[in-house]
């Protein structure tokens, strides 16, 4: 999308009134990956392991304790849109 972008270099500031430059592109959610991570988090929770550290906030912290796939997907989608 940005031909002039170079890996490892910070681009110039993007004008806030240029909607094309503010477009972050498509969001792809791999449901099988989300399910795998959810099952891993559930197994860790069942073992009494710490799922997040005290600095984790927002959707990351909330999802760590959400073991319903539909709910976790909805959280990801809402987080991606907002």
PDB file of C-alpha atoms in Angstrom:
ATOM      1  CA  UNK A   1       0.000   0.000   0.000  1.00  0.00           C
ATOM      2  CA  UNK A   2       2.852   2.383   0.808  1.00  0.00           C
ATOM      3  CA  UNK A   3       5.528   1.834  -1.843  1.00  0.00           C
ATOM      4  CA  UNK A   4       7.842   4.354  -0.236  1.00  0.00           C
ATOM      5  CA  UNK A   5       7.861   2.552   3.143  1.00  0.00           C
ATOM      6  CA  UNK A   6      11.156   0.987   4.181  1.00  0.00           C
ATOM      7  CA  UNK A   7      11.358  -1.730   6.855  1.00  0.00           C
ATOM      8  CA  UNK A   8      12.908  -0.434  10.058  1.00  0.00           C
ATOM      9  CA  UNK A   9      12.277   3.228   9.281  1.00  0.00           C
ATOM     10  CA  UNK A  10       9.560   5.323  10.865  1.00  0.00           C
ATOM     11  CA  UNK A  11       7.417   6.987   8.178  1.00  0.00           C
ATOM     12  CA  UNK A  12       6.561  10.672   8.210  1.00  0.00           C
ATOM     13  CA  UNK A  13       3.411  11.709  10.029  1.00  0.00           C
ATOM     14  CA  UNK A  14       0.204  10.961   8.142  1.00  0.00           C
ATOM     15  CA  UNK A  15      -2.229  13.854   7.635  1.00  0.00           C
ATOM     16  CA  UNK A  16      -5.363  13.123   9.674  1.00  0.00           C
ATOM     17  CA  UNK A  17      -7.636  14.294   6.873  1.00  0.00           C
ATOM     18  CA  UNK A  18      -6.319  11.725   4.363  1.00  0.00           C
ATOM     19  CA  UNK A  19      -8.573   8.703   4.942  1.00  0.00           C
ATOM     20  CA  UNK A  20      -6.675   6.535   2.444  1.00  0.00           C
ATOM     21  CA  UNK A  21      -3.446   6.945   4.399  1.00  0.00           C
ATOM     22  CA  UNK A  22      -5.225   6.202   7.689  1.00  0.00           C
ATOM     23  CA  UNK A  23      -6.600   2.896   6.382  1.00  0.00           C
ATOM     24  CA  UNK A  24      -4.823   0.083   8.222  1.00  0.00           C
ATOM     25  CA  UNK A  25      -6.034  -2.536   5.765  1.00  0.00           C
ATOM     26  CA  UNK A  26      -7.955  -5.750   6.220  1.00  0.00           C
ATOM     27  CA  UNK A  27      -8.211  -7.582   9.505  1.00  0.00           C
ATOM     28  CA  UNK A  28      -7.981 -11.353   9.269  1.00  0.00           C
ATOM     29  CA  UNK A  29      -9.058 -13.518  12.192  1.00  0.00           C
ATOM     30  CA  UNK A  30      -7.860 -17.122  12.057  1.00  0.00           C
ATOM     31  CA  UNK A  31     -10.598 -18.908  14.011  1.00  0.00           C
ATOM     32  CA  UNK A  32      -8.581 -22.110  14.442  1.00  0.00           C
ATOM     33  CA  UNK A  33      -5.670 -20.105  15.927  1.00  0.00           C
ATOM     34  CA  UNK A  34      -8.012 -18.239  18.272  1.00  0.00           C
ATOM     35  CA  UNK A  35      -9.515 -21.550  19.351  1.00  0.00           C
ATOM     36  CA  UNK A  36      -6.079 -23.090  19.917  1.00  0.00           C
ATOM     37  CA  UNK A  37      -4.971 -20.122  22.056  1.00  0.00           C
ATOM     38  CA  UNK A  38      -8.242 -20.255  23.983  1.00  0.00           C
ATOM     39  CA  UNK A  39      -7.748 -23.956  24.773  1.00  0.00           C
ATOM     40  CA  UNK A  40      -4.148 -23.279  25.834  1.00  0.00           C
ATOM     41  CA  UNK A  41      -5.307 -20.438  28.101  1.00  0.00           C
ATOM     42  CA  UNK A  42      -8.017 -22.677  29.583  1.00  0.00           C
ATOM     43  CA  UNK A  43      -5.507 -25.459  30.279  1.00  0.00           C
ATOM     44  CA  UNK A  44      -3.161 -22.976  31.946  1.00  0.00           C
ATOM     45  CA  UNK A  45      -6.018 -21.536  34.012  1.00  0.00           C
ATOM     46  CA  UNK A  46      -7.042 -25.026  35.117  1.00  0.00           C
ATOM     47  CA  UNK A  47      -3.449 -25.582  36.307  1.00  0.00           C
ATOM     48  CA  UNK A  48      -3.592 -22.337  38.266  1.00  0.00           C
ATOM     49  CA  UNK A  49      -0.978 -20.639  36.107  1.00  0.00           C
ATOM     50  CA  UNK A  50      -0.943 -16.866  35.732  1.00  0.00           C
ATOM     51  CA  UNK A  51      -2.533 -15.996  32.364  1.00  0.00           C
ATOM     52  CA  UNK A  52      -1.617 -12.313  32.282  1.00  0.00           C
ATOM     53  CA  UNK A  53       0.691 -10.061  34.203  1.00  0.00           C
ATOM     54  CA  UNK A  54      -0.353  -7.026  36.189  1.00  0.00           C
ATOM     55  CA  UNK A  55       0.445  -4.650  33.319  1.00  0.00           C
ATOM     56  CA  UNK A  56      -1.934  -6.317  30.831  1.00  0.00           C
ATOM     57  CA  UNK A  57      -5.057  -4.269  30.306  1.00  0.00           C
ATOM     58  CA  UNK A  58      -7.980  -4.070  27.940  1.00  0.00           C
ATOM     59  CA  UNK A  59      -9.029  -6.824  25.574  1.00  0.00           C
ATOM     60  CA  UNK A  60      -5.870  -8.874  26.111  1.00  0.00           C
ATOM     61  CA  UNK A  61      -6.637  -9.284  29.803  1.00  0.00           C
ATOM     62  CA  UNK A  62     -10.349  -9.868  29.211  1.00  0.00           C
ATOM     63  CA  UNK A  63      -9.759 -12.485  26.517  1.00  0.00           C
ATOM     64  CA  UNK A  64      -7.334 -14.417  28.697  1.00  0.00           C
ATOM     65  CA  UNK A  65     -10.269 -15.353  30.928  1.00  0.00           C
ATOM     66  CA  UNK A  66     -12.830 -15.910  28.158  1.00  0.00           C
ATOM     67  CA  UNK A  67     -13.165 -19.578  27.249  1.00  0.00           C
ATOM     68  CA  UNK A  68     -16.129 -19.362  24.881  1.00  0.00           C
ATOM     69  CA  UNK A  69     -14.974 -19.214  21.243  1.00  0.00           C
ATOM     70  CA  UNK A  70     -17.888 -17.108  19.961  1.00  0.00           C
ATOM     71  CA  UNK A  71     -17.389 -14.561  22.720  1.00  0.00           C
ATOM     72  CA  UNK A  72     -13.638 -14.424  22.153  1.00  0.00           C
ATOM     73  CA  UNK A  73     -14.113 -13.881  18.400  1.00  0.00           C
ATOM     74  CA  UNK A  74     -16.602 -11.075  19.086  1.00  0.00           C
ATOM     75  CA  UNK A  75     -14.108  -9.429  21.444  1.00  0.00           C
ATOM     76  CA  UNK A  76     -11.433  -9.563  18.737  1.00  0.00           C
ATOM     77  CA  UNK A  77     -13.736  -8.125  16.089  1.00  0.00           C
ATOM     78  CA  UNK A  78     -14.938  -5.291  18.311  1.00  0.00           C
ATOM     79  CA  UNK A  79     -11.361  -4.506  19.345  1.00  0.00           C
ATOM     80  CA  UNK A  80     -10.276  -4.501  15.701  1.00  0.00           C
ATOM     81  CA  UNK A  81     -12.998  -2.082  14.659  1.00  0.00           C
ATOM     82  CA  UNK A  82     -12.717   0.373  17.558  1.00  0.00           C
TER      83      UNK A  82
END
